[in-house]
Amino acid sequence: MVNEEGLEKLRNTNAWIQFLNDKGEQVAAYYTPQKLQTVYSPVEIVQMYKYKEIDAETTVFAGEAHEFSYFVGVKDRGIGRYVLSYNYVHILKYFNIILLLFLTVDIIIALVIGLLFGKRLTTPLNTLIEGIQQLRERRFKKMSIPKGVYEDVFHNMNELSVKLDQYEKERDQLDQMREEWISNVSHDMKTPLASIHGYTELMKDNATELTPQELYEFTSIINRQSVYMKNLLDDLNLTMRLRNQRLPLHFEDVDIVGFIREMTIELLNDSQFGDRQVEFEANVDKAMHKVDKNLLKRAIFNFIYNALVHNDENVVVKIQIDDIHLQSEHHTQITIADNGRGIPSKDLDQVLNATIEVRILPVNMGPA
């Protein structure tokens, strides 16, 4: 009934085995102790399985194989056997209780985690909503950036707030500059208007008494004042177009030397500045550049007119053109200098302001 391999295992584990038929009689046995009985009643079989041990060192195990029952005894103090009895009804009852308790604890844990996670999600969202409301109300305030999934969103919101604040300040500054500019132009228009009005009244009241020379002088003054007023309005329009980036530039190849030389001649042919000292010096024969002739002419005349108008009649204005090298490249440098009294220190901060008052820059273009 037991092969050689099984017998070898019994010997190695210091065990024995006894086979019984359905009547409780021994039909085979291997390595069983001599005092082991060979016939068992049903009650003795149950007692043998549940309680009985051969000696203090032997533990007995029971089982069934085919039509036989068997006892296996192992002589080893380190081996023990426990018999577990249970009731299916009680087990099912306790299982239901444990399952219900587990589900309850699981729901409570899920609710706590949901509340904590929801609070962590909604708190930054509420802060973002408040920040958007502040932007709508033009209150540009930086928000503290939290760590986590909303970090990039808060960072972008702060950048947007900074840019909007910058745009708002620039717009306010432009509005203020525009108001100051209009106020200055209105103020400066009063002088030529008063002059034109005075001379026209004089000519109207004394039309028959004025000599041709006087009429020529009066009309020349009126013409100059009207041209001056036209320049004021043109410069206002030019400044606004520059500010709004709506001024198209018309570039063309121009010889800077010849262009400025012609401008100097044109200036000296003007009766208003014909007797003034304007010197032209070019240290290069020709300098070709792509420029907008009209805007360049306005800018250069602006400097020259400033030097002539804001100094006495003895001022010397020098226009010089040089070829210079910057970073291994050829550049043309235009220098306009005078020996006059210069710009008052209180006005130096505004010298690059394109909307500077006309009493500083009469043709209303900054030297930028």
XYZ file of C-alpha atoms in Angstrom:
368
model
C 0.000 0.000 0.000
C 2.972 2.261 0.597
C 5.778 2.266 -1.928
C 9.453 2.486 -1.175
C 9.532 6.230 -1.527
C 6.746 6.582 1.049
C 8.471 4.221 3.441
C 11.672 6.208 3.072
C 9.839 9.391 4.033
C 8.298 7.652 7.080
C 11.727 6.575 8.255
C 13.235 10.005 7.690
C 10.493 11.755 9.646
C 10.408 9.143 12.413
C 6.741 8.443 11.626
C 4.417 5.458 11.340
C 1.157 4.758 9.493
C -1.801 2.422 10.179
C -4.572 1.601 7.645
C -8.092 0.568 8.763
C -11.027 -0.820 6.841
C -14.611 0.307 7.212
C -15.002 -1.978 10.266
C -12.151 -0.327 12.111
C -9.811 -3.296 11.668
C -6.144 -2.885 10.805
C -5.354 -3.997 7.254
C -1.784 -2.702 7.040
C 0.741 -0.912 9.223
C 4.283 0.371 8.886
C 6.644 1.179 11.755
C 3.760 1.265 14.278
C 4.583 0.888 17.984
C 3.819 -2.529 19.550
C 1.273 -1.174 22.025
C -0.897 0.335 19.269
C -4.265 -1.447 19.068
C -5.336 -3.077 15.816
C -9.133 -2.844 16.083
C -11.135 0.344 16.767
C -14.759 1.043 17.421
C -16.280 4.153 15.817
C -16.074 5.967 19.151
C -12.411 5.024 19.569
C -11.643 6.277 16.072
C -13.201 9.646 16.944
C -11.363 9.756 20.265
C -8.113 8.819 18.524
C -8.595 11.663 16.055
C -9.621 14.304 18.592
C -7.770 13.579 21.799
C -5.695 10.401 22.049
C -1.952 10.382 21.721
C 0.256 7.322 21.852
C 2.770 8.998 24.123
C 3.916 12.512 25.030
C 6.265 12.688 22.047
C 3.946 11.394 19.297
C 1.307 13.413 17.460
C -1.375 11.474 15.543
C -3.057 12.664 12.320
C -6.108 10.983 10.757
C -7.360 10.857 7.186
C -9.086 8.875 4.456
C -7.829 7.468 1.146
C -10.114 5.507 -1.131
C -11.987 2.911 1.018
C -9.496 3.031 3.867
C -8.971 5.246 6.899
C -5.526 5.786 8.306
C -3.640 7.153 11.271
C -0.210 8.750 10.907
C 1.883 9.233 13.976
C 4.932 11.496 14.088
C 7.318 11.194 16.992
C 8.521 14.808 17.397
C 7.965 17.197 20.339
C 8.117 20.181 17.989
C 4.992 19.111 16.094
C 1.522 19.905 17.441
C -2.055 19.401 16.248
C -5.136 21.476 16.982
C -8.704 20.630 16.106
C -10.904 23.552 15.127
C -14.685 23.360 15.461
C -16.902 26.051 13.972
C -20.533 26.905 13.215
C -21.399 28.150 9.718
C -24.271 30.257 11.001
C -22.074 32.057 13.521
C -19.315 32.522 10.976
C -21.755 34.037 8.468
C -23.183 36.313 11.155
C -19.770 37.576 12.257
C -18.690 37.937 8.633
C -21.679 40.194 7.930
C -20.899 42.298 11.001
C -17.231 42.622 10.036
C -18.178 43.466 6.440
C -20.629 46.135 7.598
C -18.040 47.581 9.972
C -15.429 47.578 7.207
C -17.788 49.349 4.796
C -18.694 51.928 7.456
C -15.044 52.669 8.222
C -14.278 52.770 4.505
C -17.082 55.296 3.886
C -15.929 57.458 6.802
C -12.333 57.414 5.530
C -13.520 58.251 2.002
C -15.591 61.171 3.321
C -12.680 62.536 5.364
C -10.274 62.214 2.432
C -12.860 63.767 0.102
C -13.376 66.723 2.445
C -9.646 67.297 2.858
C -8.918 66.891 -0.846
C -11.926 69.011 -1.811
C -10.818 71.766 0.535
C -7.341 71.612 -0.928
C -8.814 71.949 -4.423
C -11.461 74.568 -3.716
C -9.306 76.912 -1.615
C -6.949 77.782 -4.533
C -9.957 78.007 -6.859
C -11.631 80.518 -4.554
C -8.387 82.499 -4.462
C -8.232 82.427 -8.278
C -11.832 83.606 -8.558
C -11.079 86.437 -6.142
C -7.975 87.343 -8.172
C -10.004 87.448 -11.401
C -12.556 89.667 -9.674
C -9.731 92.006 -8.637
C -8.490 92.151 -12.231
C -11.989 93.038 -13.394
C -12.048 95.844 -10.824
C -8.585 97.001 -12.015
C -6.943 96.081 -8.726
C -3.695 94.447 -9.778
C -2.336 92.564 -6.789
C 0.047 89.626 -6.771
C -1.189 86.398 -5.197
C 0.922 83.983 -3.181
C 1.775 80.956 -5.313
C 0.835 77.600 -3.701
C 2.657 74.384 -4.435
C 0.813 71.776 -6.465
C -1.261 71.519 -9.619
C -2.293 75.198 -9.491
C 1.255 76.564 -9.257
C 1.538 77.373 -12.985
C -1.958 78.896 -13.032
C -1.122 81.271 -10.161
C 2.213 82.124 -11.771
C 0.483 83.029 -15.056
C -2.163 85.033 -13.192
C 0.556 87.059 -11.463
C 2.299 87.706 -14.787
C -1.014 88.797 -16.298
C -1.629 91.088 -13.326
C 1.809 92.691 -13.723
C 1.295 93.238 -17.461
C -2.196 94.655 -17.012
C -0.911 96.953 -14.281
C 1.874 98.093 -16.597
C -0.572 98.678 -19.459
C -2.901 100.570 -17.148
C -0.106 102.837 -15.951
C 1.100 103.397 -19.513
C -2.414 104.259 -20.620
C -2.859 106.696 -17.728
C 0.508 108.216 -18.548
C -0.420 108.537 -22.220
C -3.737 110.138 -21.312
C -1.968 112.603 -19.054
C 0.680 113.322 -21.679
C -2.011 113.785 -24.319
C -3.872 116.260 -22.113
C -0.666 118.149 -21.351
C 0.234 118.119 -25.023
C -3.111 119.512 -26.122
C -2.909 122.104 -23.362
C 0.577 123.139 -24.474
C -0.405 123.303 -28.134
C -3.469 125.365 -27.252
C -1.289 127.686 -25.222
C 1.268 128.065 -27.999
C -1.421 128.598 -30.612
C -2.563 131.716 -28.779
C 0.613 133.680 -29.583
C 0.576 133.215 -33.395
C -3.209 133.620 -33.437
C -2.904 136.881 -31.523
C -0.187 138.036 -33.910
C -2.254 137.136 -36.987
C -5.344 138.730 -35.513
C -3.443 141.911 -34.633
C -1.848 142.341 -38.051
C -5.067 141.574 -39.913
C -6.909 144.172 -37.802
C -4.117 146.640 -38.467
C -4.258 145.983 -42.211
C -8.058 146.233 -42.236
C -8.162 149.522 -40.324
C -5.265 151.100 -42.268
C -5.621 149.486 -45.659
C -5.309 152.795 -47.541
C -2.451 154.159 -45.467
C -0.014 151.209 -45.534
C 2.894 151.250 -47.940
C 3.663 148.222 -50.131
C 6.726 147.519 -47.972
C 4.627 147.495 -44.819
C 2.031 145.256 -46.443
C 4.789 142.853 -47.474
C 6.211 142.775 -43.952
C 2.789 142.252 -42.362
C 1.807 139.483 -44.778
C 5.208 137.832 -44.303
C 4.651 137.803 -40.536
C 1.149 136.399 -40.966
C 2.500 133.743 -43.321
C 5.245 132.717 -40.893
C 2.786 132.508 -38.012
C 0.340 130.421 -40.065
C 3.159 128.072 -41.094
C 4.177 127.833 -37.449
C 0.602 126.926 -36.485
C 0.432 124.352 -39.262
C 3.646 122.796 -37.973
C 2.159 122.605 -34.486
C -0.893 120.733 -35.770
C 1.176 118.494 -38.033
C 3.439 117.602 -35.146
C 0.468 116.809 -32.930
C -0.881 114.454 -35.590
C 2.562 112.927 -36.118
C 3.060 112.328 -32.414
C -0.308 110.637 -32.029
C 0.355 108.390 -35.026
C 3.766 107.464 -33.666
C 2.251 106.666 -30.283
C -0.389 104.449 -31.870
C 2.109 102.876 -34.288
C 0.005 103.913 -37.265
C 2.664 105.864 -39.113
C 3.936 104.014 -42.200
C 7.630 104.504 -42.873
C 8.808 105.091 -46.428
C 12.443 104.045 -46.655
C 14.606 104.983 -49.609
C 18.317 105.190 -50.367
C 19.551 108.655 -49.424
C 22.987 110.245 -49.430
C 23.045 111.678 -45.914
C 25.836 114.152 -46.738
C 24.066 115.703 -49.720
C 20.678 115.557 -47.993
C 21.802 117.509 -44.909
C 23.814 119.938 -47.048
C 20.633 120.806 -48.984
C 18.765 121.201 -45.686
C 21.398 123.649 -44.452
C 21.121 125.688 -47.657
C 17.323 125.671 -47.366
C 17.576 126.910 -43.789
C 19.944 129.759 -44.664
C 17.672 130.810 -47.546
C 14.861 131.347 -45.048
C 14.603 135.075 -44.348
C 14.037 134.343 -40.667
C 17.450 132.654 -40.309
C 19.342 134.087 -43.270
C 21.661 136.163 -41.091
C 22.361 133.378 -38.529
C 25.640 131.464 -38.295
C 25.121 127.856 -39.358
C 28.230 125.852 -40.290
C 28.254 122.580 -42.210
C 31.201 120.165 -42.183
C 31.338 116.677 -43.709
C 34.345 114.433 -43.081
C 33.044 111.902 -45.590
C 32.161 112.460 -49.235
C 29.123 110.214 -49.382
C 27.080 108.150 -46.915
C 24.211 106.070 -48.315
C 21.493 104.863 -45.939
C 17.876 103.742 -46.154
C 15.838 106.389 -44.304
C 12.463 108.106 -44.314
C 13.445 111.514 -45.690
C 10.502 113.424 -44.267
C 10.919 112.153 -40.707
C 14.698 112.550 -40.776
C 14.298 116.103 -42.055
C 11.858 116.915 -39.249
C 14.178 115.495 -36.617
C 17.273 117.365 -37.836
C 15.412 120.651 -38.310
C 14.053 120.184 -34.812
C 17.562 120.278 -33.335
C 18.660 123.196 -35.483
C 15.531 125.255 -34.757
C 15.955 124.638 -31.037
C 19.512 125.925 -31.169
C 18.512 129.028 -33.148
C 15.284 129.918 -31.355
C 16.398 129.387 -27.771
C 19.676 131.286 -28.008
C 20.614 134.827 -28.923
C 21.405 135.913 -32.473
C 25.165 135.410 -32.044
C 24.892 131.659 -31.467
C 26.909 129.444 -33.816
C 25.311 126.149 -34.867
C 27.648 123.508 -36.267
C 26.463 120.480 -38.255
C 29.091 117.757 -38.628
C 28.956 114.370 -40.388
C 31.517 111.649 -39.564
C 32.130 108.051 -40.543
C 32.627 105.968 -37.396
C 33.283 102.296 -36.649
C 31.191 100.414 -34.104
C 31.728 96.688 -33.642
C 33.572 96.440 -36.972
C 30.716 98.144 -38.837
C 30.580 101.507 -40.581
C 28.089 104.031 -39.230
C 27.319 107.630 -40.046
C 27.291 110.023 -37.111
C 25.422 113.340 -37.344
C 26.426 115.895 -34.717
C 24.496 119.135 -34.176
C 26.112 121.421 -31.607
C 25.897 125.054 -30.591
C 27.710 127.407 -28.237
C 24.502 128.697 -26.657
C 23.254 128.570 -23.106
C 21.989 124.952 -23.285
C 18.872 123.387 -21.816
C 17.874 124.384 -18.261
C 18.602 121.651 -15.713
C 14.926 121.448 -14.733
C 14.063 120.426 -18.304
C 16.807 117.836 -18.855
C 14.654 114.941 -17.644
C 12.107 115.697 -20.365
C 14.479 116.192 -23.264
C 13.714 112.745 -24.677
C 9.976 113.131 -24.188
C 8.198 113.319 -27.535
C 5.373 115.292 -25.936
C 7.582 117.941 -24.336
C 6.151 121.427 -24.165
C 6.564 123.503 -27.289
C 8.416 126.241 -25.485
C 11.278 123.742 -25.158
C 10.962 122.098 -28.580
C 9.027 124.464 -30.839
C 8.277 121.892 -33.540
C 7.187 119.343 -30.975
C 9.418 116.395 -31.765
C 11.735 114.979 -29.150
C 15.326 114.129 -30.113
C 14.699 110.393 -29.943
